[in-house]
Amino acid sequence: MAEKSSLRPYKLKQFKYNSHYWTLKFIRNANRPLRILDIGTADGYLGAILKQQGHYLVGVERDCSLGQRAREFYDGFHITDIEAFGFPYKDEFDFILFGDVLEHLVDPAAVLRRAVGCLNDRGEVIISLPNVANLFIRLMLLFGRWEYSDRGILDRTHLHFYTLATLKKMIAAASFRVIEVVPTPLAVQLVFPVTDTAIFAPLHELHYLAVRLRKTLLAYQFVVRAVPEPRKW
């Protein structure tokens, strides 16, 4: 998405219970046409799905080449650095999406605070971020390793690393309140493609059950719904 290197653009995740799965599920649960501000569109892979579902979309993307490909799926579009984006909307959107974006920003809480005025009185933000307290990262540290990569939790373009507790703290610092958190599993199907078949589906369900039970240890990412404070519920 927007704040990721254009050399390594992220794509739509296909395996079950990933961050795109939950983002689309949260939006689908609203059961009505929505106005959505998508921060970090990449080439529009998520926007294409949302547009097909009948939603009104505005996109923001830093990378010019990705933005040019994405804009066909959006009703409005801005090619700009999100940290310089002025959020020129007032009480307009039902959802603002920050999918795999905030960890790439210098001051993510400040960006969230600037975004709040764009939400209508029922509006929410959906945020997905990687979990640096994942068991795999803990084991790496146990053996004295901290190795950056092109993707994943230790993506070398990440400026911040979050646990569930520090994620909630950052959201609170931006004057939002978390109303739902779901974990996502490690993408076993990508690591071991042979498991991406129906015969392994029960094992993936058991894996995700374990992730739900021990999310701070086993979650690959957290997907969060949050609303501005103060708000009556």
PDB file of C-alpha atoms in Angstrom:
ATOM      1  CA  MET A   1       0.000   0.000   0.000  1.00  0.00           C
ATOM      2  CA  ALA A   2       0.977   3.645  -0.084  1.00  0.00           C
ATOM      3  CA  GLU A   3       3.745   3.828   2.452  1.00  0.00           C
ATOM      4  CA  LYS A   4       5.587   0.747   1.205  1.00  0.00           C
ATOM      5  CA  SER A   5       8.394   0.727  -1.286  1.00  0.00           C
ATOM      6  CA  SER A   6       7.212   0.700  -4.873  1.00  0.00           C
ATOM      7  CA  LEU A   7       9.877  -1.944  -5.509  1.00  0.00           C
ATOM      8  CA  ARG A   8       7.889  -4.373  -3.344  1.00  0.00           C
ATOM      9  CA  PRO A   9       4.201  -3.518  -3.782  1.00  0.00           C
ATOM     10  CA  TYR A  10       1.887  -5.597  -1.647  1.00  0.00           C
ATOM     11  CA  LYS A  11      -0.785  -7.718  -3.308  1.00  0.00           C
ATOM     12  CA  LEU A  12      -4.169  -9.114  -2.343  1.00  0.00           C
ATOM     13  CA  LYS A  13      -3.805 -11.876   0.227  1.00  0.00           C
ATOM     14  CA  GLN A  14      -5.714 -14.992  -0.763  1.00  0.00           C
ATOM     15  CA  PHE A  15      -5.474 -17.280   2.266  1.00  0.00           C
ATOM     16  CA  LYS A  16      -8.286 -17.358   4.840  1.00  0.00           C
ATOM     17  CA  TYR A  17      -8.293 -15.087   7.930  1.00  0.00           C
ATOM     18  CA  ASN A  18      -5.666 -12.697   6.567  1.00  0.00           C
ATOM     19  CA  SER A  19      -5.881  -8.918   7.073  1.00  0.00           C
ATOM     20  CA  HIS A  20      -7.720  -8.355   3.770  1.00  0.00           C
ATOM     21  CA  TYR A  21     -10.211 -11.088   4.695  1.00  0.00           C
ATOM     22  CA  TRP A  22     -11.075  -9.288   7.939  1.00  0.00           C
ATOM     23  CA  THR A  23     -11.122  -5.801   6.406  1.00  0.00           C
ATOM     24  CA  LEU A  24     -13.588  -6.929   3.747  1.00  0.00           C
ATOM     25  CA  LYS A  25     -15.641  -8.794   6.353  1.00  0.00           C
ATOM     26  CA  PHE A  26     -15.944  -5.714   8.595  1.00  0.00           C
ATOM     27  CA  ILE A  27     -17.111  -3.659   5.625  1.00  0.00           C
ATOM     28  CA  ARG A  28     -19.494  -6.355   4.414  1.00  0.00           C
ATOM     29  CA  ASN A  29     -21.062  -6.559   7.892  1.00  0.00           C
ATOM     30  CA  ALA A  30     -22.275  -2.974   7.530  1.00  0.00           C
ATOM     31  CA  ASN A  31     -24.683  -4.330   4.877  1.00  0.00           C
ATOM     32  CA  ARG A  32     -25.123  -1.043   3.016  1.00  0.00           C
ATOM     33  CA  PRO A  33     -23.293   1.095   0.433  1.00  0.00           C
ATOM     34  CA  LEU A  34     -20.501   2.948   2.204  1.00  0.00           C
ATOM     35  CA  ARG A  35     -18.184   5.886   1.685  1.00  0.00           C
ATOM     36  CA  ILE A  36     -14.619   4.656   2.179  1.00  0.00           C
ATOM     37  CA  LEU A  37     -11.260   6.456   2.279  1.00  0.00           C
ATOM     38  CA  ASP A  38      -8.521   3.952   1.414  1.00  0.00           C
ATOM     39  CA  ILE A  39      -5.083   5.094   2.585  1.00  0.00           C
ATOM     40  CA  GLY A  40      -2.381   3.274   0.669  1.00  0.00           C
ATOM     41  CA  THR A  41      -4.106   1.768  -2.344  1.00  0.00           C
ATOM     42  CA  ALA A  42      -1.078   0.164  -4.030  1.00  0.00           C
ATOM     43  CA  ASP A  43      -2.326  -0.804  -7.507  1.00  0.00           C
ATOM     44  CA  GLY A  44      -5.970  -0.876  -6.394  1.00  0.00           C
ATOM     45  CA  TYR A  45      -6.346  -4.576  -5.613  1.00  0.00           C
ATOM     46  CA  LEU A  46      -8.627  -3.879  -2.632  1.00  0.00           C
ATOM     47  CA  GLY A  47     -10.352  -0.940  -4.285  1.00  0.00           C
ATOM     48  CA  ALA A  48     -11.362  -3.116  -7.227  1.00  0.00           C
ATOM     49  CA  ILE A  49     -13.240  -5.465  -4.881  1.00  0.00           C
ATOM     50  CA  LEU A  50     -14.875  -2.670  -2.909  1.00  0.00           C
ATOM     51  CA  LYS A  51     -15.947  -0.848  -6.060  1.00  0.00           C
ATOM     52  CA  GLN A  52     -17.534  -4.014  -7.400  1.00  0.00           C
ATOM     53  CA  GLN A  53     -19.495  -4.206  -4.147  1.00  0.00           C
ATOM     54  CA  GLY A  54     -20.987  -0.784  -4.826  1.00  0.00           C
ATOM     55  CA  HIS A  55     -19.114   1.468  -2.406  1.00  0.00           C
ATOM     56  CA  TYR A  56     -18.000   5.070  -2.988  1.00  0.00           C
ATOM     57  CA  LEU A  57     -14.199   5.172  -2.778  1.00  0.00           C
ATOM     58  CA  VAL A  58     -11.492   7.776  -2.391  1.00  0.00           C
ATOM     59  CA  GLY A  59      -7.896   6.572  -2.545  1.00  0.00           C
ATOM     60  CA  VAL A  60      -4.529   7.928  -1.434  1.00  0.00           C
ATOM     61  CA  GLU A  61      -1.269   6.497  -2.766  1.00  0.00           C
ATOM     62  CA  ARG A  62       2.286   7.812  -2.566  1.00  0.00           C
ATOM     63  CA  ASP A  63       3.741   5.886  -5.501  1.00  0.00           C
ATOM     64  CA  CYS A  64       2.821   7.578  -8.786  1.00  0.00           C
ATOM     65  CA  SER A  65       2.959   4.491 -10.993  1.00  0.00           C
ATOM     66  CA  LEU A  66       0.856   2.434  -8.584  1.00  0.00           C
ATOM     67  CA  GLY A  67      -1.571   5.315  -8.157  1.00  0.00           C
ATOM     68  CA  GLN A  68      -2.090   5.662 -11.885  1.00  0.00           C
ATOM     69  CA  ARG A  69      -3.070   1.999 -12.076  1.00  0.00           C
ATOM     70  CA  ALA A  70      -5.314   2.205  -9.019  1.00  0.00           C
ATOM     71  CA  ARG A  71      -7.283   5.356  -9.771  1.00  0.00           C
ATOM     72  CA  GLU A  72      -9.678   3.663 -12.207  1.00  0.00           C
ATOM     73  CA  PHE A  73     -11.312   1.874  -9.260  1.00  0.00           C
ATOM     74  CA  TYR A  74     -11.841   5.048  -7.207  1.00  0.00           C
ATOM     75  CA  ASP A  75     -14.285   7.938  -7.397  1.00  0.00           C
ATOM     76  CA  GLY A  76     -11.614  10.324  -6.141  1.00  0.00           C
ATOM     77  CA  PHE A  77      -7.869   9.926  -5.926  1.00  0.00           C
ATOM     78  CA  HIS A  78      -4.810  11.661  -4.418  1.00  0.00           C
ATOM     79  CA  ILE A  79      -1.209  10.843  -5.296  1.00  0.00           C
ATOM     80  CA  THR A  80       0.710  12.221  -2.335  1.00  0.00           C
ATOM     81  CA  ASP A  81       2.721  11.297   0.736  1.00  0.00           C
ATOM     82  CA  ILE A  82       0.205  10.452   3.449  1.00  0.00           C
ATOM     83  CA  GLU A  83       2.255  12.314   6.078  1.00  0.00           C
ATOM     84  CA  ALA A  84       1.744  15.500   4.059  1.00  0.00           C
ATOM     85  CA  PHE A  85      -1.891  14.759   3.155  1.00  0.00           C
ATOM     86  CA  GLY A  86      -4.311  17.392   4.449  1.00  0.00           C
ATOM     87  CA  PHE A  87      -7.386  15.107   4.703  1.00  0.00           C
ATOM     88  CA  PRO A  88      -9.601  17.694   2.935  1.00  0.00           C
ATOM     89  CA  TYR A  89     -12.937  16.093   3.876  1.00  0.00           C
ATOM     90  CA  LYS A  90     -15.413  16.785   6.657  1.00  0.00           C
ATOM     91  CA  ASP A  91     -17.759  14.236   8.265  1.00  0.00           C
ATOM     92  CA  GLU A  92     -17.849  12.253   5.008  1.00  0.00           C
ATOM     93  CA  PHE A  93     -16.612   8.681   5.415  1.00  0.00           C
ATOM     94  CA  ASP A  94     -17.991   5.558   7.056  1.00  0.00           C
ATOM     95  CA  PHE A  95     -14.579   3.874   7.051  1.00  0.00           C
ATOM     96  CA  ILE A  96     -10.974   4.958   6.694  1.00  0.00           C
ATOM     97  CA  LEU A  97      -8.649   2.060   5.874  1.00  0.00           C
ATOM     98  CA  PHE A  98      -5.037   1.994   7.072  1.00  0.00           C
ATOM     99  CA  GLY A  99      -3.986  -1.429   5.822  1.00  0.00           C
ATOM    100  CA  ASP A 100      -0.278  -2.140   6.404  1.00  0.00           C
ATOM    101  CA  VAL A 101       0.450   1.588   6.373  1.00  0.00           C
ATOM    102  CA  LEU A 102       0.969   3.102   9.817  1.00  0.00           C
ATOM    103  CA  GLU A 103       4.108   1.116  10.633  1.00  0.00           C
ATOM    104  CA  HIS A 104       5.804   2.871   7.703  1.00  0.00           C
ATOM    105  CA  LEU A 105       5.107   6.404   8.979  1.00  0.00           C
ATOM    106  CA  VAL A 106       7.278   8.703  11.072  1.00  0.00           C
ATOM    107  CA  ASP A 107       4.338   9.770  13.273  1.00  0.00           C
ATOM    108  CA  PRO A 108       1.375   7.430  12.788  1.00  0.00           C
ATOM    109  CA  ALA A 109      -0.628   8.846  15.712  1.00  0.00           C
ATOM    110  CA  ALA A 110      -0.458  12.329  14.188  1.00  0.00           C
ATOM    111  CA  VAL A 111      -1.812  11.008  10.880  1.00  0.00           C
ATOM    112  CA  LEU A 112      -4.689   9.293  12.703  1.00  0.00           C
ATOM    113  CA  ARG A 113      -5.507  12.527  14.555  1.00  0.00           C
ATOM    114  CA  ARG A 114      -5.643  14.452  11.269  1.00  0.00           C
ATOM    115  CA  ALA A 115      -7.908  11.808   9.750  1.00  0.00           C
ATOM    116  CA  VAL A 116     -10.574  11.922  12.454  1.00  0.00           C
ATOM    117  CA  GLY A 117     -12.453  14.895  10.959  1.00  0.00           C
ATOM    118  CA  CYS A 118     -13.129  12.906   7.779  1.00  0.00           C
ATOM    119  CA  LEU A 119     -15.328  10.392   9.611  1.00  0.00           C
ATOM    120  CA  ASN A 120     -19.078  10.795   9.903  1.00  0.00           C
ATOM    121  CA  ASP A 121     -20.859  10.266  13.219  1.00  0.00           C
ATOM    122  CA  ARG A 122     -20.824   6.473  12.745  1.00  0.00           C
ATOM    123  CA  GLY A 123     -17.406   6.316  11.132  1.00  0.00           C
ATOM    124  CA  GLU A 124     -14.584   3.926  12.018  1.00  0.00           C
ATOM    125  CA  VAL A 125     -10.978   3.305  11.093  1.00  0.00           C
ATOM    126  CA  ILE A 126      -9.725  -0.167  10.210  1.00  0.00           C
ATOM    127  CA  ILE A 127      -6.036  -0.649  10.905  1.00  0.00           C
ATOM    128  CA  SER A 128      -3.817  -3.650  10.227  1.00  0.00           C
ATOM    129  CA  LEU A 129      -0.305  -3.901  11.641  1.00  0.00           C
ATOM    130  CA  PRO A 130       2.235  -6.718  12.102  1.00  0.00           C
ATOM    131  CA  ASN A 131       2.856  -8.229  15.533  1.00  0.00           C
ATOM    132  CA  VAL A 132       6.524  -7.947  16.474  1.00  0.00           C
ATOM    133  CA  ALA A 133       5.870 -10.187  19.516  1.00  0.00           C
ATOM    134  CA  ASN A 134       5.093 -13.135  17.240  1.00  0.00           C
ATOM    135  CA  LEU A 135       6.658 -16.391  18.402  1.00  0.00           C
ATOM    136  CA  PHE A 136       8.928 -16.545  15.340  1.00  0.00           C
ATOM    137  CA  ILE A 137      10.433 -13.120  16.150  1.00  0.00           C
ATOM    138  CA  ARG A 138      10.857 -14.079  19.808  1.00  0.00           C
ATOM    139  CA  LEU A 139      12.773 -17.197  18.804  1.00  0.00           C
ATOM    140  CA  MET A 140      14.976 -15.161  16.479  1.00  0.00           C
ATOM    141  CA  LEU A 141      15.850 -12.815  19.339  1.00  0.00           C
ATOM    142  CA  LEU A 142      16.485 -15.755  21.671  1.00  0.00           C
ATOM    143  CA  PHE A 143      19.234 -16.845  19.278  1.00  0.00           C
ATOM    144  CA  GLY A 144      20.558 -13.312  18.863  1.00  0.00           C
ATOM    145  CA  ARG A 145      19.117 -12.639  15.407  1.00  0.00           C
ATOM    146  CA  TRP A 146      17.237  -9.625  14.049  1.00  0.00           C
ATOM    147  CA  GLU A 147      17.239  -9.808  10.271  1.00  0.00           C
ATOM    148  CA  TYR A 148      15.291  -7.407   8.073  1.00  0.00           C
ATOM    149  CA  SER A 149      13.552  -8.701   4.960  1.00  0.00           C
ATOM    150  CA  ASP A 150      11.695  -7.435   1.896  1.00  0.00           C
ATOM    151  CA  ARG A 151       8.300  -8.253   3.417  1.00  0.00           C
ATOM    152  CA  GLY A 152       6.660  -9.385   6.612  1.00  0.00           C
ATOM    153  CA  ILE A 153       7.047  -8.367  10.234  1.00  0.00           C
ATOM    154  CA  LEU A 154      10.659  -7.222   9.806  1.00  0.00           C
ATOM    155  CA  ASP A 155      10.105  -5.419   6.510  1.00  0.00           C
ATOM    156  CA  ARG A 156      13.104  -3.103   6.224  1.00  0.00           C
ATOM    157  CA  THR A 157      10.815  -0.142   5.393  1.00  0.00           C
ATOM    158  CA  HIS A 158       9.041  -0.342   8.768  1.00  0.00           C
ATOM    159  CA  LEU A 159       9.780   2.602  11.047  1.00  0.00           C
ATOM    160  CA  HIS A 160       7.787   1.275  14.021  1.00  0.00           C
ATOM    161  CA  PHE A 161       7.212  -2.181  15.482  1.00  0.00           C
ATOM    162  CA  TYR A 162       4.123  -2.983  17.545  1.00  0.00           C
ATOM    163  CA  THR A 163       2.874  -5.459  20.075  1.00  0.00           C
ATOM    164  CA  LEU A 164      -0.844  -5.554  20.816  1.00  0.00           C
ATOM    165  CA  ALA A 165      -0.290  -3.387  23.888  1.00  0.00           C
ATOM    166  CA  THR A 166       1.748  -0.730  22.084  1.00  0.00           C
ATOM    167  CA  LEU A 167      -0.691  -0.764  19.160  1.00  0.00           C
ATOM    168  CA  LYS A 168      -3.541   0.043  21.546  1.00  0.00           C
ATOM    169  CA  LYS A 169      -1.394   2.729  23.189  1.00  0.00           C
ATOM    170  CA  MET A 170      -0.682   4.377  19.822  1.00  0.00           C
ATOM    171  CA  ILE A 171      -4.378   4.340  18.891  1.00  0.00           C
ATOM    172  CA  ALA A 172      -5.311   5.847  22.257  1.00  0.00           C
ATOM    173  CA  ALA A 173      -2.682   8.562  21.775  1.00  0.00           C
ATOM    174  CA  ALA A 174      -4.511   9.497  18.564  1.00  0.00           C
ATOM    175  CA  SER A 175      -7.775   9.861  20.539  1.00  0.00           C
ATOM    176  CA  PHE A 176      -9.373   6.695  19.177  1.00  0.00           C
ATOM    177  CA  ARG A 177     -10.866   3.795  21.110  1.00  0.00           C
ATOM    178  CA  VAL A 178     -10.425   0.182  20.025  1.00  0.00           C
ATOM    179  CA  ILE A 179     -13.754  -1.632  19.661  1.00  0.00           C
ATOM    180  CA  GLU A 180     -12.546  -4.883  18.096  1.00  0.00           C
ATOM    181  CA  VAL A 181      -9.253  -6.693  17.529  1.00  0.00           C
ATOM    182  CA  VAL A 182      -8.795  -9.844  15.477  1.00  0.00           C
ATOM    183  CA  PRO A 183      -5.488 -11.647  14.930  1.00  0.00           C
ATOM    184  CA  THR A 184      -4.330 -13.066  11.626  1.00  0.00           C
ATOM    185  CA  PRO A 185      -2.319 -16.292  11.252  1.00  0.00           C
ATOM    186  CA  LEU A 186       1.092 -16.755   9.741  1.00  0.00           C
ATOM    187  CA  ALA A 187       0.623 -17.494   6.048  1.00  0.00           C
ATOM    188  CA  VAL A 188       1.552 -21.164   6.160  1.00  0.00           C
ATOM    189  CA  GLN A 189       0.088 -21.588   2.669  1.00  0.00           C
ATOM    190  CA  LEU A 190       2.688 -19.179   1.280  1.00  0.00           C
ATOM    191  CA  VAL A 191       5.591 -20.716   3.179  1.00  0.00           C
ATOM    192  CA  PHE A 192       4.516 -24.261   2.275  1.00  0.00           C
ATOM    193  CA  PRO A 193       2.406 -24.029  -0.928  1.00  0.00           C
ATOM    194  CA  VAL A 194       1.648 -27.755  -0.813  1.00  0.00           C
ATOM    195  CA  THR A 195      -0.680 -27.044   2.152  1.00  0.00           C
ATOM    196  CA  ASP A 196      -2.881 -24.733   0.071  1.00  0.00           C
ATOM    197  CA  THR A 197      -5.318 -27.552  -0.746  1.00  0.00           C
ATOM    198  CA  ALA A 198      -8.650 -28.693   0.658  1.00  0.00           C
ATOM    199  CA  ILE A 199      -7.118 -31.660   2.439  1.00  0.00           C
ATOM    200  CA  PHE A 200      -5.127 -29.329   4.704  1.00  0.00           C
ATOM    201  CA  ALA A 201      -8.079 -27.011   5.469  1.00  0.00           C
ATOM    202  CA  PRO A 202      -8.848 -28.622   8.886  1.00  0.00           C
ATOM    203  CA  LEU A 203      -5.226 -28.087   9.931  1.00  0.00           C
ATOM    204  CA  HIS A 204      -5.415 -24.416   8.966  1.00  0.00           C
ATOM    205  CA  GLU A 205      -8.591 -24.083  11.040  1.00  0.00           C
ATOM    206  CA  LEU A 206      -6.826 -25.648  14.038  1.00  0.00           C
ATOM    207  CA  HIS A 207      -3.901 -23.317  13.480  1.00  0.00           C
ATOM    208  CA  TYR A 208      -6.196 -20.305  13.510  1.00  0.00           C
ATOM    209  CA  LEU A 209      -7.946 -21.541  16.660  1.00  0.00           C
ATOM    210  CA  ALA A 210      -4.555 -21.564  18.374  1.00  0.00           C
ATOM    211  CA  VAL A 211      -3.881 -18.051  17.081  1.00  0.00           C
ATOM    212  CA  ARG A 212      -7.202 -16.818  18.498  1.00  0.00           C
ATOM    213  CA  LEU A 213      -6.444 -18.407  21.874  1.00  0.00           C
ATOM    214  CA  ARG A 214      -2.894 -17.001  22.098  1.00  0.00           C
ATOM    215  CA  LYS A 215      -3.061 -13.976  19.869  1.00  0.00           C
ATOM    216  CA  THR A 216      -0.279 -11.948  21.499  1.00  0.00           C
ATOM    217  CA  LEU A 217       2.119 -14.856  20.925  1.00  0.00           C
ATOM    218  CA  LEU A 218       0.963 -16.379  17.638  1.00  0.00           C
ATOM    219  CA  ALA A 219      -0.682 -13.565  15.659  1.00  0.00           C
ATOM    220  CA  TYR A 220       1.120 -12.494  12.517  1.00  0.00           C
ATOM    221  CA  GLN A 221      -0.902  -9.265  12.320  1.00  0.00           C
ATOM    222  CA  PHE A 222      -3.648  -7.504  14.239  1.00  0.00           C
ATOM    223  CA  VAL A 223      -6.653  -6.013  12.473  1.00  0.00           C
ATOM    224  CA  VAL A 224      -8.344  -3.337  14.564  1.00  0.00           C
ATOM    225  CA  ARG A 225     -11.597  -1.433  14.389  1.00  0.00           C
ATOM    226  CA  ALA A 226     -11.446   1.872  16.256  1.00  0.00           C
ATOM    227  CA  VAL A 227     -13.691   4.902  16.713  1.00  0.00           C
ATOM    228  CA  PRO A 228     -12.930   8.484  17.748  1.00  0.00           C
ATOM    229  CA  GLU A 229     -13.226   9.482  21.386  1.00  0.00           C
ATOM    230  CA  PRO A 230     -15.464  10.706  22.833  1.00  0.00           C
ATOM    231  CA  ARG A 231     -18.368   8.847  21.281  1.00  0.00           C
ATOM    232  CA  LYS A 232     -21.444   7.301  22.844  1.00  0.00           C
ATOM    233  CA  TRP A 233     -22.101   3.632  22.176  1.00  0.00           C
TER     234      TRP A 233
END
